[in-house]
Coordinates of C-alpha atoms in Angstrom, one line a residue:
X1 CA 43.0 -33.3 12.0
X2 CA 44.5 -29.7 10.1
X3 CA 47.5 -29.5 11.7
X4 CA 48.4 -33.3 10.3
X5 CA 47.9 -31.8 6.7
X6 CA 50.2 -31.0 4.6
X7 CA 50.9 -27.0 3.5
X8 CA 49.4 -27.8 0.1
X9 CA 45.9 -29.1 1.4
X10 CA 45.8 -26.7 4.2
X11 CA 45.8 -24.1 1.4
X12 CA 43.3 -25.9 -0.5
X13 CA 40.8 -26.5 2.8
X14 CA 41.2 -22.3 3.8
X15 CA 39.7 -21.6 0.3
X16 CA 37.5 -24.0 0.4
X17 CA 36.0 -23.0 3.2
X18 CA 36.4 -19.1 2.2
X19 CA 37.8 -18.8 5.0
X20 CA 41.1 -16.0 6.0
X21 CA 44.4 -16.9 5.0
X22 CA 45.9 -14.8 8.0
X23 CA 43.3 -15.6 10.9
X24 CA 41.8 -18.5 9.5
X25 CA 38.4 -16.8 10.5
X26 CA 35.4 -16.6 7.9
X27 CA 33.8 -13.0 7.2
X28 CA 36.6 -10.7 5.7
X29 CA 39.3 -10.3 3.2
X30 CA 42.9 -10.7 3.7
X31 CA 43.1 -7.2 3.3
X32 CA 40.8 -6.3 6.2
X33 CA 42.5 -8.7 8.7
X34 CA 43.6 -7.2 12.1
X35 CA 45.8 -10.3 12.8
X36 CA 49.7 -10.2 12.8
X37 CA 51.7 -11.7 9.8
X38 CA 53.4 -14.9 9.5
X39 CA 56.3 -15.3 12.1
X40 CA 59.0 -16.8 9.7
X41 CA 58.3 -13.8 6.5
X42 CA 56.2 -11.3 7.9
X43 CA 54.2 -11.7 4.8
X44 CA 50.2 -11.4 5.3
X45 CA 49.4 -15.2 5.8
X46 CA 49.1 -17.4 9.2
X47 CA 52.1 -19.1 10.2
X48 CA 50.6 -22.8 9.3
X49 CA 50.4 -21.9 6.0
X50 CA 54.0 -20.7 5.5
X51 CA 55.8 -23.4 2.8
X52 CA 59.2 -23.0 4.5
X53 CA 57.6 -25.1 7.0
X54 CA 55.3 -27.5 8.3
X55 CA 54.9 -26.4 11.8
X56 CA 55.8 -23.2 12.7
X57 CA 53.3 -22.5 15.3
X58 CA 55.9 -24.0 18.1
X59 CA 58.0 -21.5 18.1
X60 CA 56.3 -19.0 20.3
X61 CA 54.0 -19.2 23.6
X62 CA 51.9 -16.6 21.4
X63 CA 51.3 -19.2 18.3
X64 CA 50.6 -22.3 20.9
X65 CA 47.6 -19.6 21.8
X66 CA 47.1 -19.6 18.4
X67 CA 46.7 -23.0 17.4
X68 CA 44.5 -23.8 20.5
X69 CA 41.8 -20.7 18.5
X70 CA 42.8 -22.8 15.0
X71 CA 41.4 -25.6 16.1
X72 CA 38.2 -24.6 17.7
X73 CA 37.7 -22.6 14.7
X74 CA 38.0 -25.8 12.3
X75 CA 35.8 -27.7 14.9
X76 CA 32.9 -24.8 14.3
X77 CA 33.5 -25.0 10.7
X78 CA 33.5 -28.4 10.6
X79 CA 30.1 -28.8 12.5
X80 CA 28.5 -25.7 10.6
X81 CA 29.1 -27.9 7.2
X82 CA 27.8 -31.2 8.7
X83 CA 24.6 -29.5 9.7
X84 CA 24.2 -27.9 6.8
X85 CA 24.1 -24.1 8.2
X86 CA 25.7 -21.4 7.2
X87 CA 28.9 -19.4 8.9
X88 CA 27.9 -16.6 10.8
X89 CA 29.2 -13.4 9.1
X90 CA 31.2 -11.4 11.5
X91 CA 31.5 -7.8 9.6
X92 CA 33.1 -4.3 10.7
X93 CA 30.1 -1.9 11.7
X94 CA 29.6 0.5 8.9
X95 CA 28.0 4.4 9.6
X96 CA 26.1 5.5 7.2
X97 CA 25.8 9.4 6.3
X98 CA 23.2 10.3 9.2
X99 CA 21.6 14.3 9.8
X100 CA 19.5 15.8 11.8
X101 CA 17.4 18.6 10.6
X102 CA 13.7 21.0 10.3
X103 CA 11.1 20.1 8.2
X104 CA 8.6 22.6 8.3
X105 CA 4.7 21.4 8.9
X106 CA 1.4 23.2 7.4
X107 CA 1.9 26.0 9.7
X108 CA 5.3 26.5 9.2
X109 CA 5.9 25.3 12.4
X110 CA 9.6 23.1 12.7
X111 CA 10.1 19.7 13.8
X112 CA 13.0 17.8 14.3
X113 CA 13.1 14.9 11.4
X114 CA 16.1 12.4 11.0
X115 CA 17.5 11.9 7.4
X116 CA 19.9 9.7 5.7
X117 CA 21.9 11.1 2.7
X118 CA 22.2 8.5 0.1
X119 CA 24.1 9.4 -3.5
X120 CA 23.0 6.0 -4.7
X121 CA 18.9 7.3 -4.5
X122 CA 17.6 9.5 -7.8
X123 CA 15.0 11.0 -5.4
X124 CA 14.2 11.8 -2.3
X125 CA 11.7 10.3 0.3
X126 CA 9.9 11.1 2.9
X127 CA 8.3 8.0 5.8
X128 CA 4.3 8.4 5.7
X129 CA 5.0 7.9 9.6
X130 CA 6.8 11.4 9.9
X131 CA 4.1 12.8 7.5
X132 CA 1.4 12.1 10.5
X133 CA 3.4 12.8 13.0
X134 CA 3.8 16.3 12.0
X135 CA 0.4 16.6 10.5
X136 CA 1.4 17.3 7.1
X137 CA -2.0 17.4 4.2
X138 CA -0.3 19.5 1.1
X139 CA 0.0 16.1 -0.7
X140 CA 0.1 15.4 -4.7
X141 CA -0.9 12.6 -6.4
X142 CA 2.2 10.1 -7.5
X143 CA 2.3 6.7 -9.2
X144 CA 5.6 6.4 -9.3
X145 CA 6.9 2.3 -9.1
X146 CA 10.4 2.2 -7.3
X147 CA 12.9 0.0 -7.7
X148 CA 16.0 -1.5 -5.6
X149 CA 18.5 -3.6 -4.7
X150 CA 17.9 -7.1 -6.2
X151 CA 14.6 -5.6 -7.9
X152 CA 12.8 -5.6 -5.2
X153 CA 9.8 -2.8 -6.6
X154 CA 7.6 -0.7 -3.9
X155 CA 5.0 2.1 -4.9
X156 CA 4.3 5.9 -3.7
X157 CA 1.2 7.2 -4.3
X158 CA 1.7 10.2 -2.4
X159 CA 4.2 13.1 -3.5
X160 CA 4.8 16.2 -1.0
X161 CA 7.2 19.4 -1.2
X162 CA 8.9 20.1 2.1
X163 CA 11.2 22.7 3.4
X164 CA 13.8 21.7 5.5
X165 CA 16.1 23.8 7.8
X166 CA 19.8 22.7 9.0
X167 CA 19.8 22.9 12.6
X168 CA 23.4 24.8 13.0
X169 CA 23.0 27.3 10.7
X170 CA 20.3 29.3 8.0
X171 CA 20.6 26.8 5.3
X172 CA 17.5 25.9 3.8
X173 CA 16.1 24.7 0.9
X174 CA 12.7 22.9 -0.7
X175 CA 13.0 19.7 -1.6
X176 CA 10.0 17.4 -3.5
X177 CA 9.7 13.7 -1.5
X178 CA 7.7 10.5 -2.3
X179 CA 6.5 9.0 0.4
X180 CA 6.8 5.2 1.4
X181 CA 5.6 3.6 4.3
X182 CA 8.8 3.1 5.6
X183 CA 12.5 4.4 4.8
X184 CA 14.7 1.8 6.2
X185 CA 15.1 -0.2 9.3
X186 CA 17.0 1.5 12.2
X187 CA 20.5 3.3 11.7
X188 CA 23.2 2.0 12.2
X189 CA 21.7 -2.0 13.1
X190 CA 23.7 -1.9 16.7
X191 CA 25.1 0.7 19.3
X192 CA 28.6 1.7 18.2
X193 CA 31.1 2.6 20.9
X194 CA 31.9 5.8 20.3
X195 CA 35.5 5.7 22.9
X196 CA 36.8 3.8 19.6
X197 CA 36.1 6.7 17.2
X198 CA 37.6 9.9 18.1
X199 CA 36.6 13.1 16.7
X200 CA 38.2 16.2 16.9
X201 CA 36.7 19.0 19.4
X202 CA 36.4 21.6 16.8
X203 CA 34.3 19.5 14.6
X204 CA 29.9 19.8 14.9
X205 CA 28.4 16.5 13.7
X206 CA 25.2 16.5 11.8
X207 CA 23.8 14.1 14.1
X208 CA 25.0 13.8 16.9
X209 CA 22.9 10.7 17.6
X210 CA 25.3 9.0 14.6
X211 CA 26.0 6.0 17.3
X212 CA 22.1 5.4 18.5
X213 CA 20.5 3.3 16.3
X214 CA 17.4 5.2 15.6
X215 CA 14.6 5.6 12.5
X216 CA 15.1 7.2 9.4
X217 CA 12.3 9.8 8.6
X218 CA 13.6 11.4 5.5
X219 CA 16.2 10.0 2.9
X220 CA 18.0 12.8 0.6
X221 CA 18.6 11.7 -3.0
X222 CA 21.6 12.4 -5.6
X223 CA 18.9 15.0 -6.9
X224 CA 19.9 17.0 -3.7
X225 CA 23.0 15.5 -2.4
X226 CA 25.8 17.1 -4.6
X227 CA 24.1 20.9 -3.4
X228 CA 24.8 20.3 0.3
X229 CA 28.8 19.3 0.1
X230 CA 31.3 21.3 1.0
X231 CA 35.2 20.9 0.3
X232 CA 36.5 19.4 3.6
X233 CA 37.0 16.0 4.3
X234 CA 38.9 14.0 7.4
X235 CA 39.9 10.5 7.3
X236 CA 40.1 9.2 11.2
X237 CA 42.6 6.8 12.3
X238 CA 39.2 4.1 13.0
X239 CA 38.3 3.8 9.7
X240 CA 35.6 6.0 9.2
X241 CA 35.3 9.6 6.9
X242 CA 34.2 13.0 8.3
X243 CA 32.6 15.2 5.5
X244 CA 31.5 18.4 5.8
X245 CA 28.2 20.1 4.3
X246 CA 25.6 23.3 4.9
X247 CA 24.2 20.8 7.7
X248 CA 26.8 19.9 9.5
X249 CA 29.7 17.1 9.4
X250 CA 29.0 13.9 8.6
X251 CA 30.4 10.6 10.0
X252 CA 30.8 7.3 7.3
X253 CA 32.2 4.5 6.8
X254 CA 33.5 1.5 7.9
X255 CA 34.9 1.6 11.6
X256 CA 38.2 -0.1 11.8
X257 CA 38.2 -2.2 15.5
X258 CA 38.5 -5.7 16.8
X259 CA 35.9 -4.5 19.7
X260 CA 33.2 -3.8 17.4
X261 CA 33.3 -6.7 14.6
X262 CA 29.8 -8.6 15.4
X263 CA 27.3 -9.7 13.4
X264 CA 24.6 -7.3 11.6
X265 CA 22.3 -7.0 9.1
X266 CA 22.8 -5.6 5.9
X267 CA 20.4 -2.9 4.8
X268 CA 18.6 -4.1 2.0
X269 CA 14.7 -3.6 2.0
X270 CA 12.7 -6.3 -0.2
X271 CA 9.0 -5.6 -0.2
X272 CA 8.0 -9.0 -0.7
X273 CA 9.6 -12.4 -0.1
X274 CA 9.9 -15.3 -2.7
X275 CA 7.1 -17.3 -0.9
X276 CA 4.3 -14.8 -0.9
X277 CA 5.4 -13.6 -4.9
X278 CA 4.9 -16.9 -5.6
X279 CA 1.9 -17.9 -3.8
X280 CA 0.1 -14.7 -5.0
X281 CA 1.0 -15.4 -8.4
X282 CA -0.8 -19.2 -7.9
X283 CA -3.6 -17.7 -6.6
X284 CA -3.9 -15.0 -9.6
X285 CA -3.6 -17.9 -12.1
X286 CA -6.2 -20.4 -10.4
X287 CA -9.6 -20.2 -11.6
X288 CA -11.1 -23.0 -9.7
X289 CA -13.3 -22.6 -6.8
X290 CA -12.1 -21.1 -4.0
X291 CA -13.1 -22.5 -0.2
X292 CA -14.6 -19.7 2.2
X293 CA -11.4 -19.7 4.7
X294 CA -11.9 -17.3 6.8
X295 CA -9.3 -15.6 9.0
X296 CA -10.1 -14.0 12.6
X297 CA -11.0 -10.9 11.8
X298 CA -13.2 -12.1 8.7
X299 CA -14.6 -14.3 10.9
X300 CA -15.6 -11.2 13.8
X301 CA -16.5 -9.3 10.8
X302 CA -19.4 -11.8 9.5
X303 CA -20.3 -12.8 13.6
X304 CA -20.7 -9.0 13.3
X305 CA -23.3 -8.8 10.3
X306 CA -25.5 -11.8 11.6
X307 CA -25.8 -10.5 15.1
X308 CA -26.6 -7.1 14.4
X309 CA -28.6 -6.6 10.7
X310 CA -31.9 -6.2 10.4
X311 CA -34.4 -5.6 7.9
X312 CA -37.0 -2.4 8.6
X313 CA -40.6 -1.8 7.4
X314 CA -40.0 -1.5 3.8
X315 CA -38.0 -4.6 3.0
X316 CA -34.5 -2.6 3.7
X317 CA -31.8 -4.2 5.0
X318 CA -30.0 -1.9 8.4
X319 CA -26.3 -2.8 8.8
X320 CA -23.7 -1.7 11.4
X321 CA -20.5 -0.2 10.0
X322 CA -18.4 -3.7 11.7
X323 CA -15.7 -1.8 13.7
X324 CA -12.7 -3.6 15.0
X325 CA -11.5 -0.5 17.6
X326 CA -13.6 1.8 19.7
X327 CA -14.6 5.0 17.4
X328 CA -13.4 6.9 20.9
X329 CA -10.1 6.7 19.4
X330 CA -10.7 8.9 16.2
X331 CA -9.6 12.9 17.0
X332 CA -10.6 16.1 15.5
X333 CA -11.8 15.8 12.0
X334 CA -13.7 19.3 11.5
X335 CA -10.7 21.0 11.0
X336 CA -9.3 18.8 7.8
X337 CA -13.0 18.3 6.2
X338 CA -13.6 22.0 6.8
X339 CA -10.1 23.2 4.8
X340 CA -11.0 20.7 2.1
X341 CA -14.5 21.3 1.3
X342 CA -13.2 25.2 0.8
X343 CA -10.7 23.7 -1.4
X344 CA -13.2 21.9 -3.1
X345 CA -15.6 25.1 -3.0
X346 CA -13.0 27.4 -5.0
X347 CA -12.7 25.0 -7.3
X348 CA -16.4 24.6 -7.9
X349 CA -16.9 28.3 -8.2
X350 CA -13.9 28.4 -11.5
X351 CA -16.4 25.5 -13.5
X352 CA -19.7 26.2 -13.1
X353 CA -20.7 22.9 -15.3
X354 CA -18.8 21.0 -12.9
X355 CA -20.6 23.0 -9.2
X356 CA -24.4 22.4 -11.3
X357 CA -23.7 18.7 -11.3
X358 CA -22.0 18.0 -8.1
X359 CA -25.0 20.2 -6.4
X360 CA -27.1 18.2 -8.6
X361 CA -25.8 15.1 -6.8
X362 CA -26.0 16.3 -4.0
X363 CA -29.4 17.4 -3.6
X364 CA -31.0 14.6 -4.7
X365 CA -28.8 12.6 -2.4
X366 CA -30.7 14.4 0.4
X367 CA -34.2 14.5 -1.4
X368 CA -33.9 10.8 -1.8
X369 CA -33.4 10.5 2.4
X370 CA -30.0 9.5 2.2
X371 CA -28.5 11.9 4.2
X372 CA -30.6 14.8 6.4
X373 CA -29.0 18.1 7.4
X374 CA -28.5 18.0 11.4
X375 CA -28.4 21.0 13.6
X376 CA -26.2 19.3 16.4
X377 CA -24.6 15.6 16.8
X378 CA -22.7 14.0 19.7
X379 CA -19.8 12.3 20.7
X380 CA -18.1 10.0 18.7
X381 CA -18.6 11.6 15.6
X382 CA -16.1 11.3 12.0
X383 CA -16.3 14.2 9.1
X384 CA -15.9 13.3 5.5
X385 CA -13.8 14.9 3.3
X386 CA -15.6 14.2 0.0
X387 CA -14.9 15.2 -3.9
X388 CA -16.3 14.3 -7.1
X389 CA -15.3 11.8 -9.9
X390 CA -16.5 12.4 -13.3
X391 CA -17.2 9.6 -15.7
X392 CA -17.6 10.2 -19.1
X393 CA -18.5 6.7 -19.9
X394 CA -21.3 6.5 -17.9
X395 CA -24.9 6.7 -19.1
X396 CA -26.4 7.6 -15.6
X397 CA -24.9 9.9 -13.5
X398 CA -21.9 11.7 -15.4
X399 CA -20.4 12.7 -11.3
X400 CA -20.3 10.5 -8.6
X401 CA -19.2 12.6 -5.6
X402 CA -17.2 10.0 -3.3
X403 CA -16.4 10.4 0.3
X404 CA -12.6 10.1 2.5
X405 CA -13.1 7.8 5.1
X406 CA -9.7 7.1 5.5
X407 CA -8.4 11.0 6.0
X408 CA -6.4 10.8 9.6
X409 CA -7.9 12.4 12.5
X410 CA -5.8 14.7 15.1
X411 CA -5.3 11.0 16.6
X412 CA -3.8 9.6 13.8
X413 CA -6.5 7.4 13.1
X414 CA -9.5 7.6 10.6
X415 CA -12.6 6.0 10.2
X416 CA -11.3 3.4 7.9
X417 CA -8.5 2.4 10.3
X418 CA -11.5 1.3 13.3
X419 CA -13.0 -0.7 10.7
X420 CA -13.0 -4.7 9.4
X421 CA -12.6 -4.9 5.6
X422 CA -14.5 -8.0 5.7
X423 CA -13.7 -11.2 3.5
X424 CA -13.8 -11.1 -0.3
X425 CA -17.4 -12.0 -1.4
X426 CA -17.6 -10.4 -4.8
X427 CA -17.9 -13.4 -8.0
X428 CA -14.7 -14.3 -10.0
X429 CA -15.3 -11.6 -12.8
X430 CA -13.3 -14.6 -15.2
X431 CA -15.3 -17.2 -14.4
X432 CA -18.9 -15.1 -15.0
X433 CA -17.7 -13.7 -18.6
X434 CA -17.2 -17.4 -19.3
X435 CA -21.1 -18.3 -17.9
X436 CA -21.8 -14.9 -20.0
X437 CA -20.5 -16.5 -23.1
X438 CA -21.9 -19.9 -22.8
X439 CA -25.8 -19.1 -23.2
X440 CA -27.1 -17.7 -26.7
X441 CA -29.0 -15.1 -25.3
X442 CA -28.4 -13.1 -22.4
X443 CA -28.9 -9.8 -20.4
X444 CA -27.5 -7.6 -18.3
X445 CA -28.5 -4.9 -15.7
X446 CA -27.2 -3.0 -12.3
X447 CA -28.4 -2.0 -9.0
X448 CA -29.2 1.2 -8.8
X449 CA -27.4 3.3 -6.2
X450 CA -26.7 -0.2 -4.6
X451 CA -24.4 0.8 -1.8
X452 CA -27.3 3.9 -0.9
X453 CA -30.0 1.5 -0.8
X454 CA -28.4 0.2 2.6
X455 CA -29.4 2.0 5.6
X456 CA -26.5 2.2 8.7
X457 CA -27.9 1.8 12.3
X458 CA -29.1 5.2 13.3
X459 CA -26.4 5.4 16.7
X460 CA -23.5 5.0 14.1
X461 CA -24.4 7.8 11.8
X462 CA -22.4 10.5 13.6
X463 CA -19.6 8.5 12.1
X464 CA -20.9 9.7 8.7
X465 CA -20.6 13.5 8.6
X466 CA -20.3 15.8 5.8
X467 CA -20.3 19.6 5.2
X468 CA -21.9 21.4 2.5
X469 CA -23.7 24.3 1.0
X470 CA -24.5 25.1 -2.5
X471 CA -23.8 28.7 -2.1
X472 CA -20.6 30.4 -0.7
X473 CA -22.8 33.3 0.5
X474 CA -24.9 30.5 2.5
X475 CA -23.6 28.9 5.9
X476 CA -22.0 25.8 6.0
X477 CA -24.7 23.3 7.1
X478 CA -23.8 19.9 8.6
X479 CA -25.4 16.7 7.0
X480 CA -25.5 13.1 8.1
X481 CA -25.3 10.4 5.6
X482 CA -28.1 7.7 6.4
X483 CA -26.5 4.6 4.2
X484 CA -23.7 2.7 3.3
X485 CA -21.0 5.2 2.2
X486 CA -18.9 5.1 -0.9
X487 CA -15.3 5.7 -0.1
X488 CA -15.7 3.3 3.6
X489 CA -13.7 0.3 4.2
X490 CA -16.4 -1.9 4.7
X491 CA -19.1 -0.2 2.1
X492 CA -18.6 -3.2 -0.2
X493 CA -18.5 -6.4 1.9
X494 CA -21.3 -5.1 3.6
X495 CA -23.3 -4.5 -0.5
X496 CA -21.9 -7.7 -1.5
X497 CA -23.3 -9.8 2.0
X498 CA -26.6 -8.2 1.9
X499 CA -27.5 -9.5 -1.8
X500 CA -26.0 -12.8 -0.6
X501 CA -28.4 -12.5 2.4
X502 CA -31.1 -12.2 -0.1
X503 CA -30.1 -15.6 -2.3
X504 CA -30.2 -17.4 1.2
X505 CA -33.6 -16.2 1.9
X506 CA -34.9 -16.7 -1.4
X507 CA -37.1 -19.9 -2.1
X508 CA -36.6 -20.2 -5.8
X509 CA -33.4 -22.2 -5.9
X510 CA -32.7 -21.4 -9.7
X511 CA -33.6 -17.4 -9.0
X512 CA -31.1 -18.2 -5.3
X513 CA -28.3 -19.6 -7.7
X514 CA -27.9 -16.6 -10.0
X515 CA -28.5 -13.8 -7.5
X516 CA -25.1 -15.7 -5.8
X517 CA -22.9 -16.1 -8.7
X518 CA -24.2 -14.2 -11.4
X519 CA -23.7 -10.6 -9.9
X520 CA -20.4 -8.9 -9.5
X521 CA -20.8 -6.0 -7.1
X522 CA -23.6 -4.1 -8.6
X523 CA -23.6 -5.5 -12.2
X524 CA -25.9 -8.5 -13.1
X525 CA -24.8 -10.7 -15.8
X526 CA -26.8 -13.9 -16.6
X527 CA -28.3 -15.8 -19.7
X528 CA -30.6 -18.8 -21.3
X529 CA -31.0 -20.6 -23.8
X530 CA -34.6 -19.7 -24.4
X531 CA -35.2 -16.5 -24.6
X532 CA -39.0 -16.4 -23.3
X533 CA -37.5 -18.1 -19.7
X534 CA -34.7 -15.7 -19.9
X535 CA -37.3 -12.8 -19.7
X536 CA -39.1 -14.9 -16.9
X537 CA -35.6 -15.4 -15.4
X538 CA -35.3 -11.2 -15.4
X539 CA -38.8 -10.4 -13.9
X540 CA -38.5 -12.8 -11.1
X541 CA -35.1 -11.6 -9.9
X542 CA -36.2 -8.2 -10.5
X543 CA -39.4 -8.5 -8.0
X544 CA -37.1 -10.4 -5.3
X545 CA -34.6 -7.7 -5.3
X546 CA -37.8 -5.3 -5.3
X547 CA -38.6 -6.4 -2.4
X548 CA -35.3 -5.9 -0.5
X549 CA -35.4 -1.9 -1.9
X550 CA -32.6 -3.2 -4.6
X551 CA -34.4 -1.7 -8.1
X552 CA -32.5 -3.4 -10.9
X553 CA -32.2 -0.6 -14.0
X554 CA -30.3 -0.3 -17.3
X555 CA -31.1 -3.9 -18.9
X556 CA -29.6 -5.3 -21.7
X557 CA -30.7 -8.0 -24.1
X558 CA -29.3 -9.2 -27.1
X559 CA -32.8 -10.6 -28.0
X560 CA -35.9 -8.5 -28.9
X561 CA -37.6 -8.4 -25.9
X562 CA -40.7 -6.3 -27.7
X563 CA -42.4 -9.1 -28.9
X564 CA -42.4 -11.1 -25.8
X565 CA -44.8 -10.5 -22.9
X566 CA -42.3 -8.9 -20.3
X567 CA -43.3 -6.6 -17.8
X568 CA -42.2 -2.4 -17.5
X569 CA -40.5 -4.4 -14.3
X570 CA -37.3 -4.7 -17.0
X571 CA -37.3 -1.1 -18.0
X572 CA -35.5 -1.9 -21.2
X573 CA -33.7 1.3 -22.6
X574 CA -31.7 1.3 -25.5
X575 CA -28.3 0.4 -24.9
X576 CA -27.0 -0.7 -28.7
X577 CA -23.5 -0.2 -27.0
X578 CA -23.2 -0.9 -23.3
X579 CA -20.7 -1.8 -21.4
X580 CA -20.4 -5.2 -19.2
X581 CA -17.8 -5.6 -16.7
X582 CA -15.7 -2.9 -17.9
X583 CA -15.7 -4.8 -21.6
X584 CA -17.8 -3.3 -24.3
X585 CA -20.6 -5.2 -25.7
X586 CA -22.6 -4.9 -28.8
X587 CA -26.4 -6.7 -27.9
X588 CA -27.1 -6.4 -31.3
X589 CA -24.7 -8.7 -33.0
X590 CA -23.6 -10.0 -29.4
X591 CA -20.3 -9.2 -29.4
X592 CA -17.4 -7.8 -26.8
X593 CA -15.2 -5.4 -28.2
X594 CA -12.4 -2.5 -26.8
X595 CA -11.8 1.1 -27.5
X596 CA -8.8 1.3 -29.3
X597 CA -7.0 5.1 -29.1
X598 CA -5.1 3.7 -31.8
X599 CA -5.4 6.7 -34.2
X600 CA -5.1 7.2 -38.3
X601 CA -1.9 8.0 -38.5
X602 CA -0.7 4.6 -36.8
X603 CA 1.7 2.7 -39.1
X604 CA 0.3 -0.6 -39.4
X605 CA 3.3 -2.5 -40.6
X606 CA 4.7 -1.9 -37.0
X607 CA 1.6 -2.5 -34.9
X608 CA 2.6 -5.0 -32.4
X609 CA 0.9 -7.1 -29.4
X610 CA 2.9 -4.5 -26.6
X611 CA 1.2 -1.6 -29.0
X612 CA -2.3 -2.9 -29.2
X613 CA -2.3 -3.9 -24.9
X614 CA -0.7 -0.2 -24.2

């Protein structure tokens, strides 16, 4: 069909199908084509496109062979168009600059890392896998949003300072890296035939294994890239360049050889596919009811809860930590917990008031029986590092101690890695707030120390060990946490699931519905159009939850309950300005409010919605 066309129509077909005018194949430009020129005029186009002849292909046996190849190519092209599938993109391999370097760990021991040098990146990055492999722990906190090719976005919440050394000379420098789960896919994407690349004998490559697909541990960006470069550069006949650097010679660039032309993936990494982003967007916008469609892991987690949960004599729930893997996979956790405790202790010594609040919290934890001092423990066990979170707005506990169950052990496994997270059980906060506004009379309260009101089975408590002493002159004691612990992956699920179990076992249909629908984790927000009925509802909820050792506190109403026959169960306090699900609430005049940081010097004429939201 192609041979029967006029030369003009052949040109049009080649252009319409984005084919190379020289070899009539797709996937490259004419300037990159390796095939020979036209047999008639020696110009860079195919003989079948020569305008002075309609059929110069028959001038030689070589061109007859080209015709056979041409028919195959045109047939393949038409088939692809018929099936509406894209043509395979044939590209020559392009080498990116990689180097083998040495990185120091916490103990100044050297580890080999494979680095990608990229002056198109503004910063340096290191993979989380590599940090775990060298057991690096000196991280700083980060909240960086990273934008890449095609506006793809990823986030880094850790930052670290690394010292790197050349493997070939005495060059070393420090570099600040953002931590990412992964830098990029394997480089190069396919193995390179080294016989096609002739490197001079006196060249010592920074990465002698540049031709083998391997993982990238570190990315050196423009903040260090130019400091590493030296002046010398060599262009190889096969295409790529050799660049002298303080890490050795880098090899980078395209490889010009017919053998190496192949299908390969372009190195552009995206964090989410469009369909996933759209699905999450619609889920975010949807405020309608959702069905409880559990995943396989969520069903297993539910089965563990149903089959193992029991109630103690005092009515308290006792649950198991839902493990998806054996706790025997945990390595040594004491060393990291010990180092972090000493660091915490030094911080507390510098801040006496902070130390006093911290000690009071731990003392209360112990006095309530939520943790127990022990002299020995058995395997498997796990030590939880801990730190304090100060909350100025809290009306009860200003400082809360939280526990880090995500801290990796020597086996690279943490306690959180072994747990099922469980299905999402908390109610939709938007729906709770809407119901909160539909009633004339409303009330709010929260469950006192909700997580710690639920016991963990005794045979699993060795997975919740901590180190503590009030004075640096005392020996360090080991304590075992007896209850659901804030900071473990399954804690929110276990607490909410116990609350739902209370609702299921409640005989009063109305109270059961309120417990099931009007709680957001430990916060209760409910209401009624009759103040006397509201007080009655609150007293019933308080009594039922107390039977399961979930005491409600910080009761707040928008009506005067002193004139009613309310019992002391409600423990009404003076909270004229309180917080309700993160919103400020003036309970006397029943108004929701936000606290603004706008100062007196703010120019109100320039006040915009964007400024208010920020």
